[in-house]
Every structure is written in structure tokens, then in C-alpha cells.
Coordinates of C-alpha atoms in Angstrom, one line a residue:
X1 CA -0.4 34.8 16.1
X2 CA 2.9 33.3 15.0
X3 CA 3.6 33.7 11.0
X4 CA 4.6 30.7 8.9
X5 CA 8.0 30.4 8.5
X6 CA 7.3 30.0 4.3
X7 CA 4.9 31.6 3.3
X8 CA 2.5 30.7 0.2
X9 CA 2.6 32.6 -3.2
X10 CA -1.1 33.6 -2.4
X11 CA -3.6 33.3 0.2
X12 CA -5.7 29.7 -0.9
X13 CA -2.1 28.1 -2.2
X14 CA -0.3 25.6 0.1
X15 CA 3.6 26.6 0.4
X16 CA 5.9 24.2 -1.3
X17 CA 7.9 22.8 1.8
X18 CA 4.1 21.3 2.5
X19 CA 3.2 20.4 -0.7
X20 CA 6.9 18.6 -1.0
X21 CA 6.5 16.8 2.4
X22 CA 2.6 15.5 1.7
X23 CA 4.4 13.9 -1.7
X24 CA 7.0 12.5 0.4
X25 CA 4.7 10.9 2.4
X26 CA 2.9 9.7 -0.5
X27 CA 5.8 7.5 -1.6
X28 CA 6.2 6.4 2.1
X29 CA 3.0 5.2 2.5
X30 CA 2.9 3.3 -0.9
X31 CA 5.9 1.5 0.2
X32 CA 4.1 0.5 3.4
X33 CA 0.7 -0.2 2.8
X34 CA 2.3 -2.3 -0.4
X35 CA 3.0 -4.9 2.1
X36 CA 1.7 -4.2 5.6
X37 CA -2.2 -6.0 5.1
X38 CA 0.2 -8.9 4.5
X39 CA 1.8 -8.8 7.9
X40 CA -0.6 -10.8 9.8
X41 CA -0.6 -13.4 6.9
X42 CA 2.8 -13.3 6.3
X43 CA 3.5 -13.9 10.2
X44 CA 0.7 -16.8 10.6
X45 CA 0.7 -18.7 6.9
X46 CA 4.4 -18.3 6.1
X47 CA 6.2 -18.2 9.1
X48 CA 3.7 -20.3 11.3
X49 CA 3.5 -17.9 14.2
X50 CA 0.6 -18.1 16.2
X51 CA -2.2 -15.2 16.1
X52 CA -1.0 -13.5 19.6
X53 CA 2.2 -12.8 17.7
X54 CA 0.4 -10.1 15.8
X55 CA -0.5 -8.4 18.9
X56 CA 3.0 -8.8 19.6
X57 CA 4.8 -7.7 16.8
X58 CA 2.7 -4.5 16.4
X59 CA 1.6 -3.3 20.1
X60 CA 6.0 -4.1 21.3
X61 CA 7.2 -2.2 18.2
X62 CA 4.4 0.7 18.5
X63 CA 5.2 1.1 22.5
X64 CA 8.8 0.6 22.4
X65 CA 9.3 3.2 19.6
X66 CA 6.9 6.0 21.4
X67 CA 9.5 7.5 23.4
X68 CA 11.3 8.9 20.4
X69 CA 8.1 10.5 19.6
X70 CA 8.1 13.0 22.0
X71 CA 12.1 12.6 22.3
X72 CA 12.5 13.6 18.8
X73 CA 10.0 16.7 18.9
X74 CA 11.8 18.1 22.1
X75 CA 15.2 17.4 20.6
X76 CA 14.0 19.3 17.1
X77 CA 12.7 22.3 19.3
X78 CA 16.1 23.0 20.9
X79 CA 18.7 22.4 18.3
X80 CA 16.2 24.5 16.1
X81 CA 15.6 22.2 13.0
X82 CA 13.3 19.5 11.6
X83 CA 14.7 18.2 8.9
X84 CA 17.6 15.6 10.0
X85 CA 15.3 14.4 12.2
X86 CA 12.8 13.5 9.6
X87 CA 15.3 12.1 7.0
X88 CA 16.7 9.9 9.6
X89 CA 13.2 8.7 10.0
X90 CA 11.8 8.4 6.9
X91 CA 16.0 6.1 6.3
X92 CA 14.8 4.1 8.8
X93 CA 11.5 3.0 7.2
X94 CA 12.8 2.4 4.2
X95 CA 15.4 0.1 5.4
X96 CA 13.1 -2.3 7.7
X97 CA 11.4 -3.3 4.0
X98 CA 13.6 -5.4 2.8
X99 CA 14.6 -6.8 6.7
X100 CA 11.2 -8.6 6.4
X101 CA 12.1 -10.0 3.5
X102 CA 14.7 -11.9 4.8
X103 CA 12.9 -12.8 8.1
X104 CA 12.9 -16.8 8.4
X105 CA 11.1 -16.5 12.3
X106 CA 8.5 -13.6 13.6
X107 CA 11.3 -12.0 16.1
X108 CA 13.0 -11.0 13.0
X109 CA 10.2 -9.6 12.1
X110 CA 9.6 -7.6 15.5
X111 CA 13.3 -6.4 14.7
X112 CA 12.3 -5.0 11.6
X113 CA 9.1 -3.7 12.5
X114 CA 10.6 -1.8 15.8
X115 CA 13.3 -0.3 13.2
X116 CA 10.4 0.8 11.3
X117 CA 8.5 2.1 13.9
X118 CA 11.6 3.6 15.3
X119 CA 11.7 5.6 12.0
X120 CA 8.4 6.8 12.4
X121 CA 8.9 8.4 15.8
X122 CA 11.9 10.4 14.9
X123 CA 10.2 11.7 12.2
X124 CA 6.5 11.9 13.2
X125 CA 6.7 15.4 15.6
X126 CA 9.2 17.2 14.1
X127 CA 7.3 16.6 10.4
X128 CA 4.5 17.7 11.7
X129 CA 5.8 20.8 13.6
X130 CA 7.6 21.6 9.9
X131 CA 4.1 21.4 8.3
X132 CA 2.4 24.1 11.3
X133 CA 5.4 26.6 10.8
X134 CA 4.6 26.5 7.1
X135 CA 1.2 27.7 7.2
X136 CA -1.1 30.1 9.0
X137 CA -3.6 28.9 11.3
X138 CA -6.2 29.9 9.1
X139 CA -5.1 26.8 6.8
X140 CA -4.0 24.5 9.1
X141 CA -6.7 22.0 9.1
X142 CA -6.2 23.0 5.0
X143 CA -2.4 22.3 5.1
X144 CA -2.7 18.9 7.6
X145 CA -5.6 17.6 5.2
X146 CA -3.2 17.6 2.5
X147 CA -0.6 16.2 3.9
X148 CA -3.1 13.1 4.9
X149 CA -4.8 13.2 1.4
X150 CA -1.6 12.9 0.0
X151 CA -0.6 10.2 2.6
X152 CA -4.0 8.4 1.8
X153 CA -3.1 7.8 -2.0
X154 CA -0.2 6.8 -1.7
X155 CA -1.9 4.2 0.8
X156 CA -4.4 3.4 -1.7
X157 CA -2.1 2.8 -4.3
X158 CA 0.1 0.7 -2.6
X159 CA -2.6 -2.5 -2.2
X160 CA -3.2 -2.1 -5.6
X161 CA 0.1 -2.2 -6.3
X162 CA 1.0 -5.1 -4.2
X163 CA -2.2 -7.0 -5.5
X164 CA -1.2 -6.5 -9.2
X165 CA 2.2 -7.9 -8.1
X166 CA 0.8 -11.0 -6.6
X167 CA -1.8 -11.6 -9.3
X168 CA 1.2 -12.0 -11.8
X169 CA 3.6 -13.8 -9.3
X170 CA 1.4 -16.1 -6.5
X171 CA 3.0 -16.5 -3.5
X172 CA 6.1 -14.4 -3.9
X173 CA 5.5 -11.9 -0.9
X174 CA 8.8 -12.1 0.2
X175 CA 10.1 -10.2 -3.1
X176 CA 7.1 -7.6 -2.5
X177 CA 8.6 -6.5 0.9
X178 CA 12.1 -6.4 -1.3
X179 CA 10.2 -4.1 -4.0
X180 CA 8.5 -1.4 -1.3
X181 CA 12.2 -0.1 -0.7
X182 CA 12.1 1.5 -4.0
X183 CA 9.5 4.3 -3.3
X184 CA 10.6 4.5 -0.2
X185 CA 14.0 5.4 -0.8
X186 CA 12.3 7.9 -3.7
X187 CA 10.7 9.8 -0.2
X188 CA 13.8 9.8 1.1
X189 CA 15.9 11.4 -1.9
X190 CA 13.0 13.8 -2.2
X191 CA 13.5 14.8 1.4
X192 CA 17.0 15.3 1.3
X193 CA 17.7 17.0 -1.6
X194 CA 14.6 19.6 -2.3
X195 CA 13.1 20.4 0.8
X196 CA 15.0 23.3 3.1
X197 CA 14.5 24.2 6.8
X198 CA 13.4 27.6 7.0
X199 CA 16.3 30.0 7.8
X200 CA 13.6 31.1 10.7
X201 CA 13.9 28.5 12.2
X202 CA 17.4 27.1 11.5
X203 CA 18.9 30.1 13.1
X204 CA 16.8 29.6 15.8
X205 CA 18.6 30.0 19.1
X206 CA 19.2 26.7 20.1
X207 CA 18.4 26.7 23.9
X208 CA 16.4 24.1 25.9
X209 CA 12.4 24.5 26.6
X210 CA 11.8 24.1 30.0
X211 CA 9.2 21.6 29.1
X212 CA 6.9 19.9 31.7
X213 CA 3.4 18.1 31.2
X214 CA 2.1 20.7 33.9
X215 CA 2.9 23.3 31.6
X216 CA 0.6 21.9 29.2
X217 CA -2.8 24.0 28.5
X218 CA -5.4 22.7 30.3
X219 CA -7.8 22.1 27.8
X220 CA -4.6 20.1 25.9
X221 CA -4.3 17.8 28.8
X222 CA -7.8 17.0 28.7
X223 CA -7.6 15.9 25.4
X224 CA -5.2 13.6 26.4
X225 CA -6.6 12.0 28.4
X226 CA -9.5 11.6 26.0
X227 CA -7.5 10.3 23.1
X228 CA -5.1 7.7 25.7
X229 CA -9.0 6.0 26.3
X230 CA -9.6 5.9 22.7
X231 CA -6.1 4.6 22.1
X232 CA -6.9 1.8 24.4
X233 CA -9.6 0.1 22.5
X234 CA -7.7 1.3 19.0
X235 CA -5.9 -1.4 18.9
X236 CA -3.7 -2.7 15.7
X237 CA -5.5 -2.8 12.2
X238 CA -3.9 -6.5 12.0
X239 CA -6.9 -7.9 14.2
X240 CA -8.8 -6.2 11.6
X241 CA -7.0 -8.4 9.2
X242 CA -7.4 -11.2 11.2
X243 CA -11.1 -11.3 11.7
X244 CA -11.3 -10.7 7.9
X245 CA -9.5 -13.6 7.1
X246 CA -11.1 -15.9 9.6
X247 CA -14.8 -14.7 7.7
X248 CA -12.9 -15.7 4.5
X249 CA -10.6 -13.0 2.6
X250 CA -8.3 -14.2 1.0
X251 CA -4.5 -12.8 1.1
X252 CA -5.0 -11.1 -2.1
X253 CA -8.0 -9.9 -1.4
X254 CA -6.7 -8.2 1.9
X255 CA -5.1 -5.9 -0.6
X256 CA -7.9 -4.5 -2.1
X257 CA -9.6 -4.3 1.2
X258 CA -7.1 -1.6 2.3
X259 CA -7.5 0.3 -1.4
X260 CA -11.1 0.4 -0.2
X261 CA -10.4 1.8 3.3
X262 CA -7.8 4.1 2.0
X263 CA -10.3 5.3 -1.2
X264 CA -12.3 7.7 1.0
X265 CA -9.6 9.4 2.7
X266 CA -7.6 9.9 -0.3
X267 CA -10.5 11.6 -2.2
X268 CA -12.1 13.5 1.1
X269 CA -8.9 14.0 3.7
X270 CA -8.4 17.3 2.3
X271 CA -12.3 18.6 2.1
X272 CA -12.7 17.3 5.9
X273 CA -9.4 19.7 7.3
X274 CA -10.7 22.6 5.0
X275 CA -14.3 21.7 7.2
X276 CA -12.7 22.0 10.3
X277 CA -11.7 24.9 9.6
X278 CA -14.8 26.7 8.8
X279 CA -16.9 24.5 11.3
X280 CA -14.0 23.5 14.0
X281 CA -12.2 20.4 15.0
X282 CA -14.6 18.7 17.6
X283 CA -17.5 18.0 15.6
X284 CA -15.5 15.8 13.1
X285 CA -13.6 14.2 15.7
X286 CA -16.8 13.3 17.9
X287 CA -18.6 11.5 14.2
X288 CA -15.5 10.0 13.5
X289 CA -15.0 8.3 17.3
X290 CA -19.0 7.4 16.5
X291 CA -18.5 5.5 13.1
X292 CA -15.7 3.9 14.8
X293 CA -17.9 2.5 17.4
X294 CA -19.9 1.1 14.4
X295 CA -17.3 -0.1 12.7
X296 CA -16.1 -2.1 15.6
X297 CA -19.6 -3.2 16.3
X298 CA -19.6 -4.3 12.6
X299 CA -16.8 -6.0 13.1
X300 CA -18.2 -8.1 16.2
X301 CA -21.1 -8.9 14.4
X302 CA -20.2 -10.0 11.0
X303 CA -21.2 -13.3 9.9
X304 CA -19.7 -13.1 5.7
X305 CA -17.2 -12.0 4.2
X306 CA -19.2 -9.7 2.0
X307 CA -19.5 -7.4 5.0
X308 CA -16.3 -6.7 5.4
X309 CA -15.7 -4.7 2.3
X310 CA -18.4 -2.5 3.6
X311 CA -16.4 -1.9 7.2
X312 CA -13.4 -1.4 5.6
X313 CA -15.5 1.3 3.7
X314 CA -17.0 3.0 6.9
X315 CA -13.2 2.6 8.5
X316 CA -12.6 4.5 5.9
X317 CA -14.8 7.2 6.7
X318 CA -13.8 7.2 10.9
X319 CA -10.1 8.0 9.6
X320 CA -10.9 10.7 7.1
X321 CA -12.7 12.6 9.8
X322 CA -10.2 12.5 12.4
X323 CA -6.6 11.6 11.4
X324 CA -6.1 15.4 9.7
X325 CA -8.3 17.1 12.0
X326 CA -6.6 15.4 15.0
X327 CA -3.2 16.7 14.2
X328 CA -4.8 19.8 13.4
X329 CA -6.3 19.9 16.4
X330 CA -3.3 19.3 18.3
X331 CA -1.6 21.6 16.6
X332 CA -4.0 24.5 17.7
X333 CA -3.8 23.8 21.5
X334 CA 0.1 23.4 21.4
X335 CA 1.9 26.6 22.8
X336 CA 3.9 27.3 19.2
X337 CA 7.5 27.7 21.3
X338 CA 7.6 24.2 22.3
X339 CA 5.6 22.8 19.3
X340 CA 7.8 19.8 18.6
X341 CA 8.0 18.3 22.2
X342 CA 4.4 18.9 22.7
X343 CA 3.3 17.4 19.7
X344 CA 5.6 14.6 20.3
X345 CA 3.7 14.3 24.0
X346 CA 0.5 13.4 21.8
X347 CA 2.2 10.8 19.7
X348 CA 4.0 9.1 23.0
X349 CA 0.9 8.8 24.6
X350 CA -0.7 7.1 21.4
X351 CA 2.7 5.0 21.0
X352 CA 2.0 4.0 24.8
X353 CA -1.1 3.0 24.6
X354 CA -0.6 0.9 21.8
X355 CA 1.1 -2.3 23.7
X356 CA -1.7 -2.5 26.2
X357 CA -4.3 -1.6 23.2
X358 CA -2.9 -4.8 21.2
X359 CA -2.4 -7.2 24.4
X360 CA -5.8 -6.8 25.0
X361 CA -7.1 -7.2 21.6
X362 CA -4.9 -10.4 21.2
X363 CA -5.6 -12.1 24.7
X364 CA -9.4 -11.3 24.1
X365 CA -9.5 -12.5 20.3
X366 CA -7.2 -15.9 21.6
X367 CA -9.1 -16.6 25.4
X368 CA -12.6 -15.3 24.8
X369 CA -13.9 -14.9 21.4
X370 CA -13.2 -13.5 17.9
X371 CA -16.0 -10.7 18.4
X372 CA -14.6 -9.6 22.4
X373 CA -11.8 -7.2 21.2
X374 CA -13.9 -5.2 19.0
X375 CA -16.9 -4.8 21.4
X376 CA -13.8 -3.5 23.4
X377 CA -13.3 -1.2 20.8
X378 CA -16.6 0.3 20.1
X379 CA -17.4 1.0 23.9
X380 CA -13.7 3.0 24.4
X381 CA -14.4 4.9 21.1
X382 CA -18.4 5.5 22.7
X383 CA -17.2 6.8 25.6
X384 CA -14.4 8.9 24.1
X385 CA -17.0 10.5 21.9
X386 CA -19.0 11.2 24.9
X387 CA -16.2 12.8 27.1
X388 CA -15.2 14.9 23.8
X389 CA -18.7 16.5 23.3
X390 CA -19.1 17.0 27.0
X391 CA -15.1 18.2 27.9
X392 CA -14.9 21.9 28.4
X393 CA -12.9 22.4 25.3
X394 CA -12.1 25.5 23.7
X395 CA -15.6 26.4 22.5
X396 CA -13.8 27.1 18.6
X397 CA -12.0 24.0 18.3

């Protein structure tokens, strides 16, 4: 078993590089989910795009940002530190807020959004590997549910946020993507200045891993494949958006519907990783895949808008049991000497899949019908959940 790098003042505490980053990710996620239920709006009502734009915008700067994903995980591996990578990321995410802003035509906002999605895959692996070499694997699913409770209110209170701001100044979005720099650049100070990469692993030696997708454990490449069919029918919460609009949300009200999706895993992120811990990883992952299949279905279905508020609810629930536990998963079939790259193989193959997830979703909801991408949806995540239960897994994860 490989030994933190910091280790906590006691045995049930959290060490502080992880309690620092989940706060850092709080801010970060405020600043985004401040404005981001507004994309599809602002793209479709403000700029006039039409709706395969969305699919657009978020599948190209998903996909085309991936690479770095992996890229960024390997690279943190052999230089032997985390932390430049992740400041670099977190810059970059701050800066594409007030981009948007200034967008007068939805390629600007691609622009803005690949920046920002750029950020996120320098960061995304080598944060996570920083957050496994600060705790033991006993607390792993403890230390990861943090981190996404943490990430979760800051998500919640974002909409709020950005709903109070409308509510006192209709219609003046533009300034809202101008005011979400603020925390973000608060992450980004926070970052720099207080949190140290552990001498451990700064004096690392810095050679190369020899890294190849063969090398991967076998039961880590099965997963893969799992979670690349589940990717496929996960495509971008903005069709979410979408449908809700067309059933009659309005803008401000889109808001609130992420404070309600985000409300559950802000107050039960944490309680579902310490869970998987005690009970193991699969279980949680197979119910969440399953209440995403009925929240797609849901979705497909719907004939009010008084529904929605409900999916968003159950969404809620599907991401609470698996975004922790996934990257806690992931985290225990990693080998722990090439942790970054291989966690950064994960997020490429998510990043991937997400232009062919949104393409889909967009050409279905513009050429067939509203309800077609999310009957897509719920049959990927059912069959996902099925391969998951039945894969020959690690029997304890």
C-alpha cells in the first residue's frame, strides 16, 4: 500500500492539501454554475443561434480539450508535480468568464468555452492524483466525496446566486458572466498561494512512465469500456436545458432548477464516498446508471413543466452516487506509479466521447423528436448498468 504523501492530524480527519483543494473547487464551481444553465439560452435568445449550436458548442469544446486530460496527467507524473498544472487550469477557467461576455456570435462562444474546457483538462488528472496521494485508501471514497460535496455547493450556490442577480437586474446576463470571474479568480489565489506540493512527490525523480493502454489492469480496461457506452448517451446537460425550456421554464427559473439538482449532492456527496467505502464502489455506480435511465426516461416523457423540478431532483440523486465514487473508483484500479496519466486515460475517454454524445443528442432532438435523445440516453445508461453488475470486476470494488 502506498502512504499518502500528507498525512491527516488523526485517523477520521481529511489532510488540509484536500480540504484546501475541495474549497477551491467550491469557488470554481460557483463561478460556473453562476452562468452555465444560461448557456443554451444565452446562445438561442440572445445571440439567435439555432438549437444544434448547443450540441456544438459543448460536445467540440468537451472533445477537443480531452487530449490534455490524459496529456496533463502523464506530463504531471514525469516532471513529478501537480500543482502548476492545476493553477494553469483552474487560470484558464477563470479567464473564459468574462470572454462570454463579450461574445456578439456563438463561435465566440465556442472560443471561450474550449479555453474553459481547456482549463479543465490540465487540471482535472493531476488534481485528482494530488487528492489520492493525500489520503489512504481506506478514505479515499471519504477524501473524493469531499472534494465533490464541496464542488456541489459551490454549484448550488452559484444558481442562486445568478438568480438573485437577475431578479434585481432583468436581462443583464452579459454582466453575470463578467461577475463569475470574481470567485473564480478567489480559487485561483487560493491555489497558488496556500496549497504546497508534497516534498514526496516534488522530489520525485522525474523520469518518463513507460505508459501504454496494454499496461492497464484488466479489470481497469473493462471499465472503460463500460463508462465510453455510458458516455455515449450522457450527452451535454444543455439538452437538458433545452427540453426544459421548450415544456416552459423560464431563464430564471433554469437557475433554480440546477440549485435543485445540485441540493442533493451537496448535502449527500460526502455520505455516498464514506458508503463506498464500507459497502464498495459498484453498487452505487450500478443505482446511479439505473436512476439515470429514469431520469432520461423522465425526460422523454414529460408533458409539464412541473415535472421537471422533480428530474432535476432524481438527476440529482444519479450524480451523488457516482461522480465521487467514480473517481474513487478509478482511483483504486489505477497502478499508483503512473496515477496521473492513467487517470487522465479515464477523463480522455469521457472527453472523447463527449462530441459524438452531443452530435447525436442534437441531430436526434433537431431531425426526429424532442424525446429521441433521451430514450438514447436511458437505454446506454441500462445497458451500462447491466455490463457493470455482470463485468468480472474486482469482487471489492
Amino acid at each position: 500500500m502506498v502512504e499518502p504523501l500528507e498525512k491527516p492530524t488523526d485517523s477520521n480527519s481529511l489532510s488540509r492539501t484536500v480540504r484546501l483543494l475541495g474549497f477551491i473547487s467550491l469557488c470554481t464551481d460557483l463561478a460556473s454554475e453562476m452562468v452555465y444553465p444560461l448557456t443554451p439560452s444565452f446562445l438561442t435568445r440572445v445571440l439567435g443561434a439555432p438549437a444544434w449550436t448547443v450540441g456544438i458548442v459543448e460536445g467540440v469544446a468537451e472533445s477537443t480539450a480531452s487530449l490534455l486530460k490524459f496529456y496533463s496527467g502523464w506530463l504531471s507524473d514525469r516532471v513529478g508535480q501537480r500543482k502548476p498544472f492545476a493553477v494553469a487550469g483552474y487560470g484558464l477557467g477563470a479567464i473564459a468568464k468574462p470572454l462570454i461576455a463579450l461574445s456578439g456570435v456563438w463561435v465566440q462562444v465556442l472560443g471561450a468555452r474550449f479555453l474553459d474546457r481547456v482549463g479543465k483538462g490540465l487540471r482535472a488528472a493531476p488534481r485528482d492524483a494530488l487528492i489520492a496521494e493525500n489520503c489512504s485508501a481506506k478514505q479515499r471514497g471519504r477524501a473524493f466525496g469531499f472534494h465533490r460535496s464541496m464542488d456541489t455547493t459551490g454549484a448550488l450556490l452559484g444558481p442562486l446566486l445568478g438568480f438573485w442577480f437577475l431578479q434585481q437586474y432583468p436581462g443583464q446576463v452579459r454582466w453575470l458572466y463578467g461577475i463569475a470571474f470574481l470567485p473564480a479568480l478567489l480559487g485561483v489565489v487560493i491555489l497558488t498561494l496556500l496549497v504546497k506540493e508534497p516534498k514526496a512527490r516534488a522530489n520525485a525523480p522525474q523520469s518518463s512512465p513507460q505508459f501504454t493502454l496494454h499496461g492497464l489492469s484488466p479489470s481497469y480496461r473493462r471499465y472503460l469500456l463500460i463508462i465510453g457506452l455510458f458516455s455515449l448517451g450522457n450527452s451535454s446537460d444543455a439538452f437538458l436545458l433545452l427540453r426544459s425550456q421548450d415544456l416552459g421554464i423560464t431563464t430564471e427559473q433554469m437557475l433554480l432548477l440546477y440549485a435543485v439538482f445540485n441540493v442533493m449532492e451537496a448535502f449527500f456527496g460526502m455520505s455516498a464516498g464514506n458508503l463506498s467505502d464500507r459497502v464498495g464502489r459498484r453498487p452505487l455506480l450500478v443505482a446511479g446508471y439505473l436512476v439515470f435511465a429514469l431520469v432520461y426516461l423522465g425526460f422523454a416523457t414529460a408533458q409539464s413543466a412541473s415535472v421537471v423540478w422533480v428530474l432535476f431532483a432524481f438527476y440529482g440523486l444519479y450524480s451523488t452516487l457516482t461522480q465521487g465514487v467514480q473517481k474513487a473508483f478509478v482511483a483504486d484500479l489505477v497502478h499508483p506509479e503512473q496515477r496521473g496519466a492513467e487517470i487522465g486515460t479515464f477523463y480522455m475517454l469521457v472527453g472523447f466521447a463527449a462530441l459524438p454524445a452531443s452530435l447525436i443528442a442534437g441531430w436526434l432532438y433537431t431531425n426526429v423528436s424532442v424525446a429521441a435523445p433521451f430514450y438514447f440516453g436511458a437505454i446506454a445508461a441500462m445497458l451500462s448498468a447491466l455490463l457493470l453488475t455482470s463485468s468480472k470486476l474486482l469482487t471489492n470494488l
